[in-house]
Amino acid sequence: MNESSVNDPGFDPDALREKYRQEREKRLRSDGEAQYVELSGRFARYAEDDPYADPGFTRAPLTDEVEVAIIGGGFSGLLAAARLREQGIDDFRIIEAGADFGGTWYWNRYPGAQCDIESYCYLPLLEELGYIPKEKYAYVGEIFEHSQRIGQAYGLYDVACFQTRVSALAWDEGLKRWRIRTNRGDDMKARFVIMALGTASRAKLPGIPGLEDFKGHSFHTSRWDYDYTGGDTTGGLTKLANKRVAVIGTGATAIQCVPFVGRHARQLYVFQRTPSSVDLRGNKPTDEAWSRSLEPGWQAARRRNFADIVEGKPFTEDLVNDGWTDIFRSLAAGIRAAVARGEKLSPQEAARQAELGDFMKMNRIRARVDETVTDPAAAEALKPWYRQFCKRPTFNDEFLPTFNRPNVSLVDVSAAKGVERITRTGVVANGVEYPVDCIIYASGFEISTAFRRRIGFEINGRDGLSLYDYYKDGFRTLHGHSSRNFPNWFYIGVGQNGLSVNMTAMFDDQARHIAYIIAEARKRRAVTVEPTAEAEEAWVETIRSVAVLNRNFQNACTPGYYNNEGGERSGGLNGQTYTPGINKFNALLAEWRAKGDLAGLELQGP
Ligand code: NDP
């Protein structure tokens, strides 16, 4: 974006703003996030079926004690374990629902599943393990193998408790231990607990009337049924050759799997309420000369460089140089140009420049649809009318061309705010029934719904206090990782912390910090560690004071899980994170650790 384009961008920003408002209004539903149903009770089978586990697996219930229980064996749990080992803490256990490590990459083995953050930044512990991903964006097979590699390298298979789901977590003040009940009848004890559940561990279904009536086959994308479709994560879904298939949803998951279904199904209907923004992927094999040239410390440096660009900081080189960094460079272009001219922009002027950059970027995304999709009606429906970060940006080179196939139809359900009904034999939208043999729900996860729904089990701290009651007006934490009245309890995830689109880097930062606190508490012979009431309140205030801009942005966005389906609600993702960004958050924590006084934490001895 240059000076002339800022002054005359070639479009009417007011008209675009108004179009965005109308598209938001069109989709707003009075039932907000209650429109989704939890995968429990009669819908439990959508989550409980584990195609990869031994269904006959049994073991005796455990009633023993460990120093640290890590709940979750995805990347965040693996990182917690690795960082504990580095602190000399080996008495820990990983409790994991799946039959192996991998977390989201264990469950989400749908065809085409791929990381959308560059794999050299996304896959953790690359330098520690001396591994370089094969491609710029690794597919699920390689990512899952990498989680197994971490498990092997850090001796984590010996401490893993697989096929075990935590059902309740309660602090026993007499024992000064957490008691962990599970679906296998366990009553384990642990002094410390690290919650490492990831952000997409609980799938959800759209609460479409008639959901239970369907007599054909149906599954959620996170439990892909290859017995039914044939093939594997790389494609070859040959059993769909005589099948009419519905995919409901067009978020990041559908963008990746729809091309594979479109290639094989006799007929595919894609039911779309809100289009994703779909930018160029441009995957490529790793250049071996480049990987040989990497110097020690390269991964941390690359992640920092990526985060700097994401946060709009000055940079001399864009190491990742992909669709993500292009977005952030585009959004910050006007601001950077003004700074280069020596101008000091007011916050309002900076916001206007960012909005203009956003309009231009989204215009390019919409132009891409016209350039790719031949049917004008489908092209029009596939254009996203919202600001870039209202929804997760996606990157894929096969999704849009799929709509040029004669066997693929896009069904735009925005006017009715979603699919109308499921019948015994098909899907009804806009008053028309589409008969199908199979429905694939690409309907997402409990990412920002009420915290209890996201976690899925009760957590009771001192005096039986429920964590969900404690968080009823939003998170109450020190630095996002722990809460008063929940001694020795730590949380890795998205909360009152610096948020990064590169989640695994963020998890690693949190894991290191938590491992440090646990190690320090042990060195000081503390039995319990928890935030003081004052420190916790101060952090909650800090979060509130920095959250305003984000809230205003989200409240103008099209509905989705980023904004709790249409607006602010306490306890959602929105307005809860440390908006100055991940690098600033990490600097703040590094400074905190450097002081060495565990400020704001209360340690109690024996
Ligand atoms: P999303 O929540 O992003 O998408 C759910 C989809 O279901 C939306 O398109 C939604 O429409 C649609 N939907 C819901 N209810 C209805 C209804 N009643 N009628 C019609 N459509 C409906 O889930 P995903 O699984 O796609 O992605 C979740 C997140 O997981 C991503 O945002 C990303 O963070 C992560 N992910 C990351 C990937 C990666 O590459 N690393 C790949 C896949 C996922 P609407 O938008 O209108 O609500």
XYZ file of C-alpha atoms and ligand atoms in Angstrom:
654
model
C 0.000 0.000 0.000
C 1.555 3.340 -1.003
C 0.610 6.916 -0.131
C -1.701 7.403 -3.103
C -3.525 4.157 -2.364
C -4.131 5.318 1.199
C -5.587 8.612 0.036
C -7.485 7.022 -2.835
C -7.715 3.280 -2.273
C -9.892 2.786 -5.368
C -12.972 1.723 -3.413
C -15.389 3.276 -0.984
C -14.445 2.268 2.589
C -17.855 3.402 3.893
C -19.653 1.148 1.431
C -17.435 -1.767 2.420
C -18.016 -1.090 6.119
C -21.762 -1.096 5.462
C -21.542 -4.336 3.460
C -19.646 -5.986 6.331
C -22.309 -4.796 8.781
C -25.102 -6.244 6.651
C -23.332 -9.582 6.274
C -22.856 -9.737 10.046
C -26.520 -8.892 10.700
C -27.642 -11.520 8.206
C -25.904 -14.267 10.207
C -26.507 -13.109 13.787
C -28.645 -15.607 15.684
C -30.443 -14.974 18.935
C -29.297 -18.350 20.287
C -25.611 -17.405 19.839
C -23.307 -20.232 20.874
C -26.257 -22.231 22.272
C -26.949 -23.159 18.633
C -24.275 -25.849 18.979
C -24.810 -29.128 20.773
C -22.270 -30.822 22.994
C -21.083 -34.278 22.089
C -22.503 -35.912 25.160
C -25.601 -37.952 25.887
C -27.251 -39.006 22.640
C -24.519 -37.348 20.577
C -21.615 -38.864 22.520
C -20.887 -41.419 19.805
C -19.600 -38.639 17.530
C -16.718 -38.129 19.976
C -16.306 -41.430 21.734
C -15.573 -43.633 18.764
C -11.810 -43.933 18.526
C -10.910 -45.500 15.195
C -7.247 -45.813 16.203
C -7.511 -47.445 19.637
C -7.713 -51.020 20.783
C -11.370 -51.337 21.798
C -10.536 -54.275 24.075
C -7.969 -52.333 26.119
C -8.326 -52.771 29.878
C -6.170 -52.100 32.907
C -6.584 -52.088 36.674
C -7.623 -48.751 38.201
C -4.748 -46.621 39.516
C -4.766 -45.149 43.020
C -1.094 -44.172 43.211
C 0.558 -40.777 43.536
C 2.810 -38.749 41.254
C 4.444 -35.392 41.751
C 2.922 -33.868 38.596
C -0.059 -35.023 36.546
C -0.209 -33.615 33.027
C -3.678 -33.849 31.551
C -3.376 -34.144 27.797
C -0.753 -35.717 25.560
C -0.885 -33.342 22.605
C 1.894 -30.875 21.896
C 1.152 -28.780 25.003
C 1.313 -31.825 27.301
C 4.441 -33.120 25.559
C 6.081 -29.729 25.949
C 5.134 -29.574 29.628
C 6.730 -32.997 30.095
C 9.873 -32.057 28.163
C 10.323 -28.826 30.135
C 9.738 -30.626 33.461
C 12.477 -33.090 32.563
C 14.787 -30.169 31.818
C 14.064 -28.862 35.322
C 15.062 -32.247 36.747
C 11.499 -33.284 37.530
C 10.837 -36.835 36.377
C 8.054 -38.004 38.656
C 5.140 -37.154 36.410
C 2.394 -38.851 34.441
C 0.617 -37.900 31.222
C -3.075 -38.762 31.125
C -4.383 -38.916 27.575
C -7.748 -39.883 26.075
C -6.240 -41.169 22.819
C -4.209 -44.329 22.410
C -1.058 -42.384 21.563
C 0.403 -38.896 21.761
C -0.571 -36.213 19.250
C -3.712 -34.616 20.681
C -5.441 -32.717 17.910
C -3.156 -34.449 15.395
C -4.096 -37.835 16.822
C -7.805 -37.182 16.345
C -7.918 -34.931 13.290
C -6.679 -37.333 10.661
C -9.097 -36.212 7.989
C -7.755 -36.244 4.420
C -5.547 -33.252 3.725
C -5.053 -32.279 7.395
C -2.012 -30.052 7.475
C -0.525 -27.390 9.718
C -1.231 -23.947 8.371
C 1.561 -22.207 10.249
C 4.905 -22.923 8.605
C 6.118 -26.276 9.954
C 9.616 -24.979 10.767
C 7.915 -22.644 13.260
C 4.993 -24.848 14.213
C 6.518 -28.234 15.015
C 8.061 -27.988 18.467
C 11.501 -29.089 19.664
C 12.961 -29.335 16.159
C 16.438 -28.338 17.222
C 16.362 -30.442 20.362
C 15.482 -33.492 18.247
C 17.560 -32.603 15.192
C 14.550 -32.924 12.899
C 13.600 -30.813 9.898
C 10.087 -31.229 8.441
C 9.913 -32.473 4.873
C 7.728 -29.621 3.604
C 7.027 -25.994 4.441
C 3.536 -27.082 5.623
C 3.641 -30.583 7.047
C 0.711 -32.978 6.691
C -0.859 -34.796 9.604
C 1.105 -38.031 9.081
C 4.409 -36.278 9.643
C 3.068 -34.143 12.493
C 1.638 -37.144 14.313
C 4.973 -38.957 13.869
C 6.725 -35.925 15.314
C 4.633 -36.121 18.467
C 5.634 -39.790 18.732
C 9.254 -38.739 18.197
C 8.999 -36.353 21.164
C 7.391 -39.125 23.224
C 10.307 -41.460 22.437
C 13.070 -38.908 22.873
C 11.887 -37.748 26.289
C 10.946 -41.210 27.559
C 7.282 -40.260 27.775
C 5.751 -43.568 26.711
C 6.842 -44.946 30.104
C 4.783 -42.352 31.957
C 1.751 -42.212 29.673
C -1.694 -43.347 30.706
C -3.463 -43.697 27.363
C -7.134 -44.311 26.604
C -7.962 -42.577 29.847
C -10.286 -39.610 30.175
C -10.269 -37.455 33.289
C -13.771 -37.180 34.711
C -13.139 -34.996 37.789
C -10.349 -33.094 39.445
C -10.616 -32.144 43.119
C -8.177 -30.609 45.591
C -7.907 -32.568 48.835
C -6.871 -30.021 51.455
C -6.136 -32.720 54.050
C -3.733 -34.533 51.735
C -2.634 -31.362 49.921
C -2.969 -33.330 46.750
C -5.167 -33.269 43.655
C -7.367 -36.315 43.264
C -7.936 -37.313 39.688
C -10.857 -39.522 38.778
C -11.107 -41.004 35.312
C -13.390 -43.084 33.107
C -11.240 -46.119 34.018
C -12.115 -45.965 37.691
C -8.806 -44.354 38.683
C -8.397 -42.248 41.808
C -4.869 -40.958 41.238
C -3.189 -38.348 43.389
C -0.829 -35.635 42.274
C 0.784 -32.713 44.037
C 0.747 -30.563 40.907
C -1.581 -30.662 37.936
C -0.863 -29.173 34.530
C -3.915 -28.854 32.312
C -2.749 -29.292 28.723
C -5.956 -29.964 26.861
C -5.311 -27.899 23.757
C -7.913 -25.643 22.231
C -9.769 -28.123 20.025
C -10.113 -31.211 22.158
C -13.911 -31.260 22.270
C -15.783 -31.368 18.982
C -19.248 -29.850 18.636
C -22.209 -30.326 16.308
C -24.557 -27.715 14.906
C -27.914 -28.010 16.689
C -29.829 -28.529 13.447
C -33.392 -29.819 13.915
C -33.664 -33.478 12.959
C -29.992 -34.251 13.585
C -30.951 -37.625 15.049
C -33.340 -38.556 12.276
C -30.735 -39.188 9.603
C -30.576 -42.854 8.640
C -27.495 -42.621 6.434
C -23.900 -42.471 7.654
C -22.519 -39.439 9.489
C -19.397 -38.439 11.377
C -17.480 -35.402 12.607
C -14.260 -34.510 10.798
C -12.239 -35.184 13.959
C -13.304 -38.858 13.790
C -12.898 -39.449 10.072
C -14.347 -42.825 9.099
C -11.938 -44.298 6.560
C -13.759 -47.624 6.737
C -16.655 -45.818 5.107
C -14.774 -43.476 2.735
C -11.788 -45.664 1.915
C -8.306 -44.179 1.600
C -6.237 -42.422 4.225
C -4.985 -38.967 5.180
C -3.342 -38.624 1.775
C -6.548 -39.278 -0.168
C -7.842 -42.209 -2.212
C -11.391 -42.052 -0.795
C -12.504 -44.550 -3.425
C -15.449 -45.921 -1.458
C -17.196 -42.586 -1.992
C -17.416 -43.216 -5.741
C -21.113 -44.118 -5.550
C -21.987 -41.849 -2.632
C -23.762 -38.527 -2.318
C -22.023 -36.615 0.448
C -22.856 -33.463 2.408
C -20.142 -31.461 4.142
C -21.609 -29.007 6.642
C -19.271 -26.149 7.456
C -16.550 -24.251 5.614
C -14.012 -23.422 8.334
C -10.306 -24.312 8.297
C -11.042 -28.054 8.478
C -13.480 -28.125 5.551
C -11.089 -26.041 3.454
C -8.540 -28.846 3.748
C -10.780 -31.920 3.359
C -13.356 -30.732 0.789
C -10.952 -31.065 -2.184
C -10.445 -34.751 -1.321
C -14.152 -35.476 -0.945
C -14.891 -33.537 -4.139
C -12.352 -35.622 -6.046
C -13.969 -38.928 -5.049
C -17.660 -38.530 -4.212
C -20.321 -39.129 -6.821
C -21.912 -35.903 -5.657
C -20.740 -33.439 -3.022
C -22.866 -30.682 -1.518
C -20.936 -28.174 0.573
C -23.275 -26.322 2.929
C -21.763 -22.928 3.627
C -23.036 -20.294 6.045
C -19.981 -18.020 6.131
C -17.192 -18.330 3.580
C -13.614 -18.579 4.811
C -10.977 -16.285 3.403
C -8.860 -18.633 1.315
C -5.420 -17.423 0.317
C -2.559 -19.013 -1.589
C -0.800 -21.938 0.136
C 2.263 -22.506 -2.027
C 3.562 -25.541 -0.162
C 7.008 -26.760 -1.164
C 9.541 -29.399 -0.188
C 12.242 -28.369 2.252
C 15.384 -27.131 0.581
C 18.134 -29.352 1.932
C 20.863 -26.772 1.367
C 18.816 -24.347 3.441
C 18.293 -26.830 6.256
C 22.018 -27.648 6.316
C 22.787 -23.954 6.625
C 20.747 -23.453 9.802
C 22.714 -22.212 12.800
C 22.008 -23.195 16.424
C 19.123 -21.172 17.818
C 17.466 -20.935 14.411
C 14.018 -22.119 15.474
C 13.629 -19.690 18.367
C 14.905 -16.879 16.125
C 12.464 -17.822 13.360
C 9.537 -17.955 15.771
C 10.510 -14.546 17.193
C 10.786 -13.057 13.722
C 7.343 -14.433 12.839
C 5.857 -13.054 16.072
C 7.496 -9.641 15.473
C 5.824 -9.386 12.076
C 2.503 -10.556 13.485
C 2.747 -7.871 16.160
C 3.565 -5.172 13.627
C 7.070 -4.543 14.956
C 9.797 -3.219 12.652
C 11.724 -6.030 10.961
C 14.540 -6.231 8.473
C 13.772 -9.670 7.060
C 10.611 -11.777 6.791
C 12.065 -15.248 7.357
C 8.769 -17.129 6.978
C 7.475 -15.012 4.109
C 4.116 -16.675 3.578
C 0.379 -16.026 3.597
C 0.336 -15.219 7.299
C 3.140 -12.699 7.189
C 1.656 -11.221 4.025
C -1.551 -10.498 5.942
C 0.265 -8.736 8.742
C 2.542 -6.868 6.372
C -0.525 -5.727 4.409
C -2.382 -4.601 7.502
C 0.594 -2.660 8.820
C 1.726 -1.230 5.462
C 0.011 2.140 5.848
C 1.297 2.563 9.368
C 4.837 1.634 8.344
C 4.714 4.082 5.424
C 3.611 6.891 7.745
C 6.352 6.080 10.235
C 8.888 6.040 7.397
C 7.718 9.551 6.493
C 8.431 10.572 10.062
C 4.760 10.959 10.981
C 3.452 10.080 14.389
C 0.005 8.522 14.028
C -2.652 8.884 16.681
C -4.259 5.570 17.755
C -7.329 6.518 15.665
C -5.215 7.208 12.568
C -3.303 3.976 13.069
C -6.602 2.074 13.387
C -7.849 3.705 10.157
C -4.666 2.706 8.326
C -4.969 -0.854 9.610
C -8.595 -0.984 8.477
C -7.651 0.267 5.006
C -4.880 -2.320 4.756
C -7.419 -4.938 5.820
C -9.971 -3.829 3.192
C -7.297 -4.068 0.503
C -6.116 -7.477 1.610
C -9.677 -8.815 1.688
C -10.327 -7.288 -1.750
C -7.425 -9.388 -3.025
C -8.878 -12.484 -1.326
C -12.236 -11.797 -3.000
C -10.575 -11.171 -6.374
C -8.894 -14.584 -6.055
C -12.325 -16.197 -5.866
C -13.394 -14.522 -9.121
C -10.137 -15.560 -10.791
C -10.574 -19.208 -9.748
C -14.248 -20.138 -9.612
C -15.941 -20.238 -13.003
C -19.606 -20.240 -11.919
C -20.404 -16.569 -11.096
C -23.089 -17.447 -8.514
C -20.773 -19.816 -6.640
C -17.949 -17.267 -6.865
C -20.131 -14.556 -5.386
C -21.202 -16.807 -2.509
C -17.613 -17.836 -1.762
C -16.462 -14.249 -1.140
C -15.862 -13.397 2.520
C -17.253 -10.019 3.584
C -15.578 -9.282 6.892
C -12.261 -8.128 8.261
C -9.461 -10.620 7.986
C -9.265 -11.638 11.639
C -12.979 -12.029 12.206
C -12.352 -15.659 11.249
C -9.305 -17.841 11.077
C -7.611 -17.068 7.738
C -7.100 -20.170 5.609
C -4.620 -21.066 2.877
C -5.283 -23.728 0.303
C -4.706 -24.129 -3.413
C -7.323 -26.811 -4.120
C -10.424 -25.698 -2.220
C -11.708 -23.013 -4.589
C -11.045 -25.013 -7.813
C -13.111 -27.865 -6.309
C -16.222 -25.803 -7.085
C -15.420 -26.015 -10.800
C -16.044 -29.774 -10.703
C -19.349 -30.914 -12.189
C -20.043 -33.201 -9.185
C -19.629 -30.449 -6.569
C -22.283 -27.899 -5.543
C -22.055 -25.062 -3.101
C -25.232 -24.525 -1.095
C -25.279 -21.065 0.462
C -27.284 -21.238 3.699
C -26.497 -17.735 4.971
C -29.989 -16.326 4.380
C -31.536 -18.930 6.700
C -28.653 -18.582 9.216
C -27.697 -22.206 8.653
C -28.923 -25.565 7.445
C -32.654 -25.773 8.093
C -33.195 -29.414 8.925
C -31.800 -32.909 8.668
C -34.249 -35.570 7.516
C -34.046 -39.367 7.399
C -32.550 -39.125 3.933
C -30.868 -35.782 3.525
C -30.209 -32.163 4.313
C -32.753 -29.369 3.878
C -31.547 -25.885 3.036
C -33.480 -22.901 1.726
C -36.566 -25.111 1.473
C -34.876 -27.712 -0.762
C -34.032 -31.253 0.343
C -30.667 -32.579 -0.814
C -30.742 -36.389 -0.574
C -27.401 -37.751 0.653
C -25.854 -41.022 1.818
C -23.380 -39.411 4.199
C -23.132 -36.216 6.233
C -19.716 -35.014 7.314
C -19.891 -32.414 10.064
C -17.015 -29.947 9.711
C -18.630 -27.974 12.486
C -15.687 -27.233 14.716
C -14.868 -27.425 18.391
C -15.676 -26.027 21.813
C -12.916 -23.453 21.459
C -14.544 -20.393 22.984
C -17.780 -21.706 24.459
C -18.326 -21.587 28.234
C -15.214 -22.894 29.994
C -17.067 -25.891 31.462
C -18.067 -27.035 27.966
C -14.529 -26.630 26.719
C -12.992 -28.672 29.521
C -15.728 -31.259 29.944
C -15.113 -32.267 33.571
C -15.529 -30.722 37.001
C -12.616 -28.978 38.694
C -12.988 -28.203 42.384
C -10.377 -26.329 44.362
C -10.120 -25.497 48.043
C -13.398 -25.959 49.973
C -14.951 -27.568 46.919
C -14.972 -24.281 44.992
C -15.867 -24.932 41.349
C -13.444 -23.420 38.855
C -16.387 -22.626 36.611
C -18.095 -20.650 39.373
C -14.831 -18.896 40.060
C -14.600 -17.969 36.364
C -18.265 -17.046 35.968
C -17.407 -13.428 35.081
C -14.370 -14.393 33.038
C -10.951 -15.844 33.774
C -9.321 -14.930 37.081
C -5.659 -15.799 36.877
C -2.142 -14.626 37.408
C -0.519 -14.463 33.949
C -3.096 -16.902 32.585
C -1.571 -19.966 34.234
C -2.968 -20.291 37.729
C -5.778 -19.177 40.011
C -6.216 -18.473 43.690
C -7.985 -21.261 45.612
C -6.676 -23.804 43.108
C -3.294 -24.610 44.648
C -0.641 -26.257 42.480
C -2.954 -26.100 39.461
C -1.583 -24.821 36.156
C -3.211 -24.159 32.825
C -1.623 -24.190 29.375
C -3.816 -22.744 26.659
C -5.601 -19.617 25.556
C -6.610 -17.380 28.413
C -5.206 -14.319 30.103
C -1.891 -14.722 28.346
C -0.206 -13.455 25.213
C -1.913 -15.121 22.271
C -0.005 -16.354 19.252
C -1.377 -17.761 16.007
C 1.581 -20.127 16.282
C -0.036 -22.053 19.126
C 2.737 -24.563 19.738
C 5.289 -21.792 20.298
C 2.887 -20.212 22.772
C 2.351 -23.560 24.529
C 6.098 -24.002 24.798
C 6.547 -20.572 26.372
C 3.842 -21.401 28.897
C 5.247 -24.883 29.572
C 8.711 -23.484 30.325
C 7.265 -20.897 32.674
C 5.137 -23.413 34.567
C 8.015 -25.907 34.818
C 10.140 -23.086 36.264
C 7.513 -22.249 38.909
C 7.075 -25.884 39.924
C 10.843 -26.350 40.163
C 11.233 -23.170 42.242
C 8.375 -24.160 44.565
C 10.073 -27.497 45.149
C 13.465 -25.873 45.749
C 11.839 -23.671 48.380
C 10.235 -26.725 49.958
C 6.776 -25.315 49.445
C 3.859 -27.693 49.640
C 1.515 -25.403 47.759
C 1.854 -22.493 45.392
C -0.974 -20.258 44.170
C -1.459 -16.592 43.253
C -2.154 -14.060 45.971
C -5.590 -12.444 45.743
C -3.957 -9.043 45.071
C -1.697 -10.259 42.273
C -4.547 -12.094 40.604
C -6.833 -9.068 40.791
C -4.077 -6.837 39.394
C -3.605 -9.164 36.413
C -7.344 -9.329 35.749
C -7.340 -5.508 35.718
C -4.359 -5.427 33.368
C -6.192 -7.735 30.952
C -9.347 -5.613 31.143
C -7.432 -2.434 30.459
C -5.730 -3.779 27.327
C -8.729 -5.653 25.930
C -10.848 -2.731 24.713
C -9.560 -2.523 21.146
C -9.975 -6.224 20.576
C -13.522 -6.122 21.933
C -14.548 -3.285 19.612
C -13.057 -5.136 16.670
C -14.805 -8.414 17.489
C -18.155 -6.793 18.106
C -18.202 -5.565 14.499
C -17.323 -9.013 13.152
C -19.390 -11.645 11.459
C -20.384 -14.310 14.038
C -18.043 -17.173 14.781
C -16.151 -18.773 17.614
C -13.685 -15.844 17.786
C -16.469 -13.586 19.077
C -18.718 -16.075 20.851
C -21.036 -16.114 17.826
C -21.609 -12.425 17.572
C -20.524 -10.363 20.487
C -18.794 -9.959 23.755
C -19.532 -12.237 26.617
C -17.414 -12.586 29.683
C -15.449 -15.774 29.829
C -15.039 -16.051 26.069
C -11.795 -15.755 24.155
C -12.639 -12.284 23.174
C -11.461 -9.539 25.484
C -9.557 -12.007 27.640
C -6.070 -12.177 26.234
C -3.043 -9.948 26.734
C -3.447 -7.875 23.575
C 0.044 -6.294 23.476
C 1.051 -9.679 22.064
C 3.058 -12.796 22.670
C 6.525 -11.239 22.499
C 5.629 -8.550 25.035
C 3.961 -11.138 27.254
C 7.017 -13.373 27.114
C 9.290 -10.431 27.900
C 7.129 -9.641 30.916
C 7.375 -13.235 32.157
C 11.132 -13.377 31.490
C 11.575 -10.252 33.598
C 9.402 -11.800 36.312
C 11.542 -14.951 36.353
C 14.769 -12.962 36.319
C 13.811 -11.250 39.568
C 13.603 -14.703 41.123
C 11.159 -13.696 43.874
C 8.048 -15.426 42.480
C 6.203 -12.148 42.948
C 2.460 -12.540 43.313
C 2.643 -16.212 44.226
C 1.967 -17.433 47.736
C 4.037 -20.413 48.814
C 3.029 -22.427 51.830
C 5.371 -24.803 53.569
C 4.735 -28.104 55.253
P -14.964 -23.876 12.561
O -15.601 -23.590 13.850
O -13.978 -22.934 12.033
O -16.044 -24.094 11.430
C -17.308 -24.627 11.668
C -18.122 -24.448 10.429
O -19.424 -24.998 10.610
C -18.302 -22.984 10.076
O -18.116 -22.824 8.703
C -19.745 -22.727 10.489
O -20.343 -21.661 9.821
C -20.361 -24.056 10.108
N -21.673 -24.235 10.710
C -21.972 -24.284 12.015
N -23.289 -24.418 12.207
C -23.846 -24.453 10.994
C -25.164 -24.592 10.545
N -26.182 -24.698 11.394
N -25.374 -24.606 9.216
C -24.344 -24.519 8.353
N -23.069 -24.380 8.725
C -22.822 -24.353 10.033
O -14.337 -25.359 12.706
P -13.069 -25.997 11.976
O -12.990 -27.398 12.429
O -13.088 -25.739 10.535
O -11.852 -25.173 12.546
C -11.721 -24.929 13.933
C -10.350 -24.390 14.237
O -9.418 -25.452 14.275
C -9.772 -23.447 13.215
O -10.277 -22.156 13.319
C -8.311 -23.521 13.528
O -8.006 -22.754 14.636
C -8.164 -24.992 13.839
N -7.749 -25.697 12.621
C -6.471 -25.505 12.199
C -6.030 -26.105 11.082
C -4.643 -25.898 10.650
O -4.397 -25.856 9.510
N -3.673 -25.803 11.505
C -6.874 -26.948 10.253
C -8.207 -27.098 10.789
C -8.611 -26.478 11.913
P -20.149 -20.139 10.372
O -18.766 -19.748 10.036
O -21.172 -19.376 9.664
O -20.395 -20.204 11.850
